[in-house]
XYZ file of C-alpha atoms in Angstrom:
353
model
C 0.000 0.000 0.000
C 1.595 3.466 -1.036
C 1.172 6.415 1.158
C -1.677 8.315 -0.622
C -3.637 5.276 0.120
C -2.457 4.526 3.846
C -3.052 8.162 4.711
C -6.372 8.358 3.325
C -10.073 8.537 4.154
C -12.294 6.248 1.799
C -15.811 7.060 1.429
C -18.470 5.730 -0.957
C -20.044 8.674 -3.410
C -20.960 9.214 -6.777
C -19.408 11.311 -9.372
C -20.839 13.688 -11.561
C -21.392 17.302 -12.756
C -23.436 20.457 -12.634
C -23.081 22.878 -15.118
C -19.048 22.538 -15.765
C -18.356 21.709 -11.781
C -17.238 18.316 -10.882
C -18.952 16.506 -7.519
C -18.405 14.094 -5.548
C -21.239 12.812 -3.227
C -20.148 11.186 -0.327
C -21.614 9.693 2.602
C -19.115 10.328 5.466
C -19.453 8.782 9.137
C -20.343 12.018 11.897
C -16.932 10.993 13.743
C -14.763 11.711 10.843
C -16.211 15.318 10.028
C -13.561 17.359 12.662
C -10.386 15.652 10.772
C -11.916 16.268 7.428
C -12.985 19.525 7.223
C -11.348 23.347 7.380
C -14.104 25.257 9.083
C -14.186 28.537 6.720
C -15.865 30.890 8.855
C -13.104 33.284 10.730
C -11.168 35.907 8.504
C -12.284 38.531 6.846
C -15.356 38.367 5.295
C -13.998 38.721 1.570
C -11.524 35.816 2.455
C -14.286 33.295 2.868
C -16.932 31.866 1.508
C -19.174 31.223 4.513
C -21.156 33.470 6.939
C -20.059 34.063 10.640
C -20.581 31.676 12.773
C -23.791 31.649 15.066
C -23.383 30.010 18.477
C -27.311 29.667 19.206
C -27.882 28.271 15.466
C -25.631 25.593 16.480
C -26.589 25.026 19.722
C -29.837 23.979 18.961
C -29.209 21.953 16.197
C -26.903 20.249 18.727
C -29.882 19.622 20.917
C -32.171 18.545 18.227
C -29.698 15.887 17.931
C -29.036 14.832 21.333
C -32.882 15.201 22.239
C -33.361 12.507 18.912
C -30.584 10.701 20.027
C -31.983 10.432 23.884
C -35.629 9.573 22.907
C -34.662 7.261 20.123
C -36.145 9.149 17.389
C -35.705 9.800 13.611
C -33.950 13.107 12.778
C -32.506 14.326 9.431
C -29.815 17.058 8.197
C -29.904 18.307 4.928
C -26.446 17.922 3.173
C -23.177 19.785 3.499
C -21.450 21.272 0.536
C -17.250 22.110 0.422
C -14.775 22.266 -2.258
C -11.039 21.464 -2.213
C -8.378 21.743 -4.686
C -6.342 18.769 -3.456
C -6.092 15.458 -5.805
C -9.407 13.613 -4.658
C -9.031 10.459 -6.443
C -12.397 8.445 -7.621
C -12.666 4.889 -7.576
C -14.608 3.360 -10.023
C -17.008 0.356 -8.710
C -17.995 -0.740 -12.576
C -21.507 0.985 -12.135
C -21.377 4.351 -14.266
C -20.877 6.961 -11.374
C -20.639 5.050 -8.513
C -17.542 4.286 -6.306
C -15.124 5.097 -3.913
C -13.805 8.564 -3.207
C -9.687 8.599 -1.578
C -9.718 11.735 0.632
C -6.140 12.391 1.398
C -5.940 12.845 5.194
C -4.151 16.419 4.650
C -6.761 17.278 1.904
C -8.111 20.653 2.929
C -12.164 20.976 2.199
C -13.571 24.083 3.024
C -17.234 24.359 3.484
C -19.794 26.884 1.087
C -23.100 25.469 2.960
C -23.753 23.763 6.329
C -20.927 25.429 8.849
C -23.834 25.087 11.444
C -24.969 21.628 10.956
C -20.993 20.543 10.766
C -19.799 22.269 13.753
C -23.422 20.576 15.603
C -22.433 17.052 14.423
C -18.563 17.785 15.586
C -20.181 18.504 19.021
C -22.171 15.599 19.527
C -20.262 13.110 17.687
C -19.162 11.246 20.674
C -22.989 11.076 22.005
C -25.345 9.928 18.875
C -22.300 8.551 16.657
C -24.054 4.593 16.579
C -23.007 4.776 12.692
C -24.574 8.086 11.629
C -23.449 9.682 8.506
C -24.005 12.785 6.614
C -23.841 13.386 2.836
C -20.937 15.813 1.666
C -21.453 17.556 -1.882
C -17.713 18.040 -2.658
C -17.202 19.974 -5.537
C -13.102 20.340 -7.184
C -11.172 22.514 -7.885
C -13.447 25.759 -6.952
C -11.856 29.198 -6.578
C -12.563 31.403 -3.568
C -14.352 33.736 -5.865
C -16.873 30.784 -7.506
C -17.163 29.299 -3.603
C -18.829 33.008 -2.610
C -20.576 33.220 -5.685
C -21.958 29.324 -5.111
C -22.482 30.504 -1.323
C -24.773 33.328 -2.530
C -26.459 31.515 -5.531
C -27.728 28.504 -2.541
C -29.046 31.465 -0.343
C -30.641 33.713 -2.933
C -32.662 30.871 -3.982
C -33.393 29.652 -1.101
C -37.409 29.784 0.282
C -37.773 29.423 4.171
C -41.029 27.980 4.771
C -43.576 29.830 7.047
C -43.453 29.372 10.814
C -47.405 28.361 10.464
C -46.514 25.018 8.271
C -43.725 24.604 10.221
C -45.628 24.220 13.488
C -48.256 22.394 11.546
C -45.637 19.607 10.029
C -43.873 19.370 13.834
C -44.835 16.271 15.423
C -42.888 17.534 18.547
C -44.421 20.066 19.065
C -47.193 18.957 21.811
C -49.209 22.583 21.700
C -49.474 22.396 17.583
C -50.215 19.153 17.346
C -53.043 19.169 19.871
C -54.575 22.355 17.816
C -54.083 20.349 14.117
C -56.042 17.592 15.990
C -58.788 20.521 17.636
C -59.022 21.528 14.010
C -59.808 18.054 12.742
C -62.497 18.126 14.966
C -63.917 21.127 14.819
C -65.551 21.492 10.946
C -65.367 25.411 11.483
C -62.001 26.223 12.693
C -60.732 23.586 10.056
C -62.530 25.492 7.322
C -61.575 29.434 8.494
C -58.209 28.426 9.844
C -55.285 28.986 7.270
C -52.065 26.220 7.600
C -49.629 27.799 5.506
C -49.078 31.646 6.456
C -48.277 33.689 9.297
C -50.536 36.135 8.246
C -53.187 35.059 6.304
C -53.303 36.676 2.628
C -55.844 39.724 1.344
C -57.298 37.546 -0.919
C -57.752 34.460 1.087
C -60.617 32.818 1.697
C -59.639 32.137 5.580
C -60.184 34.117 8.612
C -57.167 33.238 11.101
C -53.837 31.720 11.165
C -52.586 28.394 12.588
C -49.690 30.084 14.181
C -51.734 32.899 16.034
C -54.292 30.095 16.572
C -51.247 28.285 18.321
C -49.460 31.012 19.963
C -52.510 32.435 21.539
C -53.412 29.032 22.749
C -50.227 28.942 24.078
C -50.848 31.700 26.677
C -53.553 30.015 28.271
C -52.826 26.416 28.220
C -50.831 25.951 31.067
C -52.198 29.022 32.934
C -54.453 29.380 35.942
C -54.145 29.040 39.932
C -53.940 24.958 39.609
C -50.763 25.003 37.315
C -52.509 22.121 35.215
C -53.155 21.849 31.557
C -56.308 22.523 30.422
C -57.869 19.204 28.756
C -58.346 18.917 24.344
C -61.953 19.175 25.371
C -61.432 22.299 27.110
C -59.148 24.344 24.967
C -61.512 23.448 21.734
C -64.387 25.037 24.074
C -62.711 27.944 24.502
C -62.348 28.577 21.068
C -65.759 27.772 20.601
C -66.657 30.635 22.971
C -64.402 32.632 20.558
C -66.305 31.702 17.772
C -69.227 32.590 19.126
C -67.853 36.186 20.183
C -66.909 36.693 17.262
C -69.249 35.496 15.119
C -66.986 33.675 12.776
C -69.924 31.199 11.801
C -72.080 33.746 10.739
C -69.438 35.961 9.204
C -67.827 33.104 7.144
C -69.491 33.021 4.073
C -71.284 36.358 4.196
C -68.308 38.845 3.224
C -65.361 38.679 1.515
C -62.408 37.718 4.171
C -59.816 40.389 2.898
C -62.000 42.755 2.762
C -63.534 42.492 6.200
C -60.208 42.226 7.930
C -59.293 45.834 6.502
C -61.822 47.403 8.820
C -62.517 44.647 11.582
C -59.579 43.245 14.254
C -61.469 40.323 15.554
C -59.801 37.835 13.141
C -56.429 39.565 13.451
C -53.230 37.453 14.965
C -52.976 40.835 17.543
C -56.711 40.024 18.923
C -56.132 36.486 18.800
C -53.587 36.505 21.246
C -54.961 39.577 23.638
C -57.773 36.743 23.674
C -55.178 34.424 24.595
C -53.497 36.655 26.847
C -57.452 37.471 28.354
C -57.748 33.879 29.210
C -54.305 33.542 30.871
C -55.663 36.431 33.485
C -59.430 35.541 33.839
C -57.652 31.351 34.879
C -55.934 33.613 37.766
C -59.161 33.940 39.362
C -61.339 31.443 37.380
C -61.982 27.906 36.444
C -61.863 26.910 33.259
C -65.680 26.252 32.450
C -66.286 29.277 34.095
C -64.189 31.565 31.965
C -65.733 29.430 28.957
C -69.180 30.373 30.787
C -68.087 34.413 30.760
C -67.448 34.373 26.599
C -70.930 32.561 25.591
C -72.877 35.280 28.213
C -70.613 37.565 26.714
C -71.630 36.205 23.014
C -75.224 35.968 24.208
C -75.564 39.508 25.755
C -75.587 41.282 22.101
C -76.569 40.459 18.503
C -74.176 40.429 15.951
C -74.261 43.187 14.795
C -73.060 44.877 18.254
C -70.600 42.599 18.529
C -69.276 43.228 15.314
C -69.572 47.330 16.235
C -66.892 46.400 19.319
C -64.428 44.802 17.140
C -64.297 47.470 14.875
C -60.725 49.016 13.990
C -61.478 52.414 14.610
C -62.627 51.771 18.018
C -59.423 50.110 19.393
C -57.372 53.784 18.670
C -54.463 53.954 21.059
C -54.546 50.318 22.318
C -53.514 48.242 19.779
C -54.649 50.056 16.407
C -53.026 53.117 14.579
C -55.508 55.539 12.842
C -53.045 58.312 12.460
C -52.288 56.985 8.862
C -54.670 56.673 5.925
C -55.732 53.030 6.801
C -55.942 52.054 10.563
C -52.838 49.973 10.892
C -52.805 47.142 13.763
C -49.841 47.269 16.103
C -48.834 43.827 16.871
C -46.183 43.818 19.662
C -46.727 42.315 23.162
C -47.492 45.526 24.539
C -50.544 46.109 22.592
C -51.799 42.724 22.520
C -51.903 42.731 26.527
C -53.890 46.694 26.290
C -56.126 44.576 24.474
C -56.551 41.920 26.841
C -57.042 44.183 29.427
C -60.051 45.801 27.807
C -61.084 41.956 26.732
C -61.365 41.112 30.787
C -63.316 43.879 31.599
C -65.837 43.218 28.776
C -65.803 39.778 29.722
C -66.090 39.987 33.908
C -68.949 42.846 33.085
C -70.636 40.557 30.954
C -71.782 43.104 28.350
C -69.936 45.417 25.624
């Protein structure tokens, strides 16, 4: 054996091309990533090809791991791309494309995509090895000035999805997937409720969105003097006492969604979570059933059309809507979501608008 192949990494990949670049595909064990790679990401910015490192990014894809690892589940990470200029030789296997790739062991393979994931898996190697591998796009003999170019071609194409089908797709996420199941159940909410965006579109046909739906369910679900959960059965009857409030049944099919959210807040994330935030404080002092009680004589104490009157833009000026502008704008932070609540409680312990 000559020394190129005693000082060598051997991987299994396949060979081929993009445009006029040469890569290699290889599937390389998590242990083996620190002695392979040359993490690009200190210098100046011009003299790599990779973004500054974030600590926090990589600490919780190091805990996604671990937490996998612990509880014996799946988990998945997207492929990590690098280049090197060093003599990467490919083995042919006799199937076109497919074979062995000899990494030198003083090869030097900087990354263009996946610093994050890489320095994650480097961390936790030692924990969830148990054979895990990763697959390594190498491409050869890539200039610094094509690796920056390649860095910003992968991120200006690149679409995040929305937090709302995010939460939706999560299966551990406990809160969400108690509300996709609520919505299964519940014909209206599944109907009006939109999966996909944080904020629903002007021309959709829905009336809320998952993500508000979740994080306003979020402020109440654990709240109250007993510290407990409220039940499935519970949480869907409180936003049936929402739905009755608001008179999202009635309002469904009669207007046009986009249009009626331009003038009316009851539908908006910001109101959806002062309700949320109106349930945390009326738990304080309530049970559960009986703050479910306080909406429906709350719903029950005016028609519809004086309900709609209260949730009006113009008349939430100064608490969590802007009128100083052509069209009222909603302002969504914290702040103005818990003004909102506060009026939302008082409504709601009086027992009348």
């Amino acid at each position: 054996m000559n020394n190129s192949q005693e000082f060598s990494f051997n991987f299994p990949c396949v060979i081929g091309t993009q445009g006029s670049t040469v890569f290699m595909l290889m599937s390389v064990p998590f242990r083996v990533l620190r002695r392979l790679l040359a993490l690009d990401n200190s210098g100046h910015v011009l003299d790599r090809s990779q973004r500054e490192l974030n600590p926090a990014r990589v600490k919780k894809i190091s805990k996604y791991l671990r937490d996998a690892n612990t509880n014996k589940q799946p988990f998945i990470l997207p492929l990590i791309i690098g280049t090197s200029d060093d003599n990467i030789e490919f083995i042919p296997s006799g199937v076109d494309g497919v074979g062995t790739a000899r990494v030198p062991m003083d090869a030097v393979i900087a990354l263009t995509d996946g610093q994050h994931r890489c320095n994650s898996i480097i961390q936790v190697a030692s924990d969830v090895d148990g054979g895990n591998r990763i697959g390594l796009m190498l491409l050869l003999n890539v200039d610094l000035r094509q690796r920056q170019q390649f860095f910003s071609d992968i991120n200006n194409n690149v679409s995040k999805p929305s937090a709302a089908i995010n939460m939706a797709y999560n299966g551990r996420d406990e809160l969400a997937q108690m509300m996709i199941e609520t919505i299964k159940k519940h014909a209206l909410l599944a109907e009006i409720t939109d999966l996909e965006h944080n904020v629903v579109p002007a021309r959709s046909q829905r009336l809320i969105s998952f993500k508000a739906l979740c994080d306003a369910t979020g402020k109440f679900h654990r709240a109250g003097a007993s510290e407990s959960e409220l039940t499935p059965e519970q949480v869907q009857a409180v936003w049936q006492s929402w739905i009755n409030l608001t008179g999202a049944a009635e309002l469904q099919h009669a207007v046009t969604p986009g249009e009626y959210r331009q003038n009316y807040i009851q539908f908006s994330a910001v109101m959806l979570n002062a309700f949320g935030y109106a349930v945390q404080q009326l738990l304080e002092q309530h049970e559960p059933d009986c703050v479910i009680d306080m909406v429906n004589t709350l719903a029950a104490s005016a028609d519809l059309q004086t309900r709609e009157a209260y949730f009006l833009s113009t008349r939430w000026e100064g608490i969590c809507v802007n009128t100083s502008k052509a069209r009222p704008t909603l302002m969504a932070n914290a702040a103005a979501q818990k003004m909102a609540a506060a009026e939302l409680v008082s409504v709601l312990e009086r027992g009348a608008l």
